[in-house]
Amino acid sequence: MRLVLLALRLLCLAWLWPVTLLSSRRRNKEVPLEGQSKLNYGSRINYKIKKQDSTKTLLIKTEQLLRIEDHDFAMRPGFGGAAIPVGIDVQVESIDSISEVNMDFTMTLYLRHYWQDERLSFLSSNNKSRTFDARLVKKIWVPDVFFVHSKRSFIHDTTMENIMLRVWPDGNILYSVRITVTAQCSMDFSSFPLDTQNCSLELESYAYNENDLMLYWKNGNDSLRTDEIVLSQFFIEEFHPSSGMSFYGSTGWYNRLYINFILRRHIFFFMLQTYFPTMLMVLLSWVSFWIDRRAVPARVSLGITTVLTMSTIITGVSASMPQVSYVKAVDIYLWVSFLFVFLSVIQYAAVNYLTTIKEMRRRKEGKPPSFDATQTMAFDGYYLEADIELTDFSSMPTLSADPPGFPTDPAADVPPATGTRLWKRRPVQHYIDLVISNSYLIDSYSRIGFPLAYLLFNIIYWSVYS
């Protein structure tokens, strides 16, 4: 009997054990009333925060307002109909650099597009526009304007992408973007550095030809505005917009807009760096005309120094310029100046050579030399041409070709008939001998001839290229 009771008790305990365990777990999950009230208060705060922070629902509301999900914005507005007009308005912020070597320029500008897309129209009681940033631009259709002949370009993205989208209730849209672009500029350096360059930035639609999209300046000539732009080497003479058409054989005609600007180079920088040093080197080469022709070391060293300096100036200017196949204005000036310097060296070589021939002839004739040959290489004093004893040819007796006592021809003494004139042509050797005997006069003539010739060249040069 006891065994039976013990078995019943064990069965009762086995049946009550799961019920007791389940009730204890429920009891542990229960929260006190005070803690439950705190939990409800915290959830109420979180709900208020979520209600105030509408960043997650703003884009959804905008998409619902503009009905973005209801239309296919991969197609342009009015697809299948007439071309959509897109107005362009540009404000040039700065011209960052102009490179003659690369033949390009870098410009930062605000590019604004104006068009109408009825698919983005919305109801508004106050008729005010709504402004959005780049996140919405990626979901709608925008014109695919690009820069023709562009080498590099980018949209500024600090701290966010510099893109603005403004939508009016009737579907009019303003799309503005801040861009820096480096574009090609075909420059003509035939008058460099007295040149004027005409560069242009060209805008065109990449995919839509004239049948789908028509580009035009929004406000005519007032569509292009500029800030105060100051360049180091150029002066901006003019900024003006223009328009035209471009044809591609496989795709057709496209509207193209031009931003034209004329640049005139400042000459003062090149006057200081190129022209003034060149003039001084030419003037310095003329100093040798006032140095005695017997001072060989002084005149030779001066001539070689000026020639090497001119070569350095020409090399420096050529290194900073593009390798063009035509002659520039600065090349003409530099090479003509180099020619004057070179001729001054050649002039002394000619004077020295003629003087040497003259001295050799005097030795052959048995006359004492006008100066010692050893002093020619080491002369460093002041010398006058009057120190040379020159023979007065007018006082020398005339020599007859016939020996004394030889009978003369009576017909030779008869004067010529009235009204006739005899002309005897002197040989070339006579003029050569005259130059050799008066070689010291070459320096005297060079002191006047070289400056006059260089002055004439400068007058012609500056009158042609200025």
Coordinates of C-alpha atoms in Angstrom, one line a residue, residues 274-276 278-279 310 328-338 454 457-458 461-462:
T274 CA 63.8 90.0 -73.3
Y275 CA 63.9 93.3 -75.1
F276 CA 65.9 95.5 -72.7
T278 CA 68.9 92.3 -75.9
M279 CA 69.3 96.1 -76.5
M310 CA 72.7 86.7 -76.8
K328 CA 57.6 84.7 -84.2
A329 CA 58.1 88.4 -83.8
V330 CA 60.4 87.9 -80.8
D331 CA 62.5 85.5 -82.9
I332 CA 63.0 88.2 -85.6
Y333 CA 64.1 90.8 -83.0
L334 CA 66.5 88.4 -81.2
W335 CA 68.1 87.1 -84.3
V336 CA 68.6 90.5 -85.9
S337 CA 70.1 91.7 -82.6
F338 CA 72.3 88.6 -82.6
Y454 CA 69.9 99.3 -85.5
F457 CA 65.5 98.3 -87.6
N458 CA 63.7 99.2 -84.3
Y461 CA 59.9 96.5 -86.1
W462 CA 57.8 98.4 -83.6

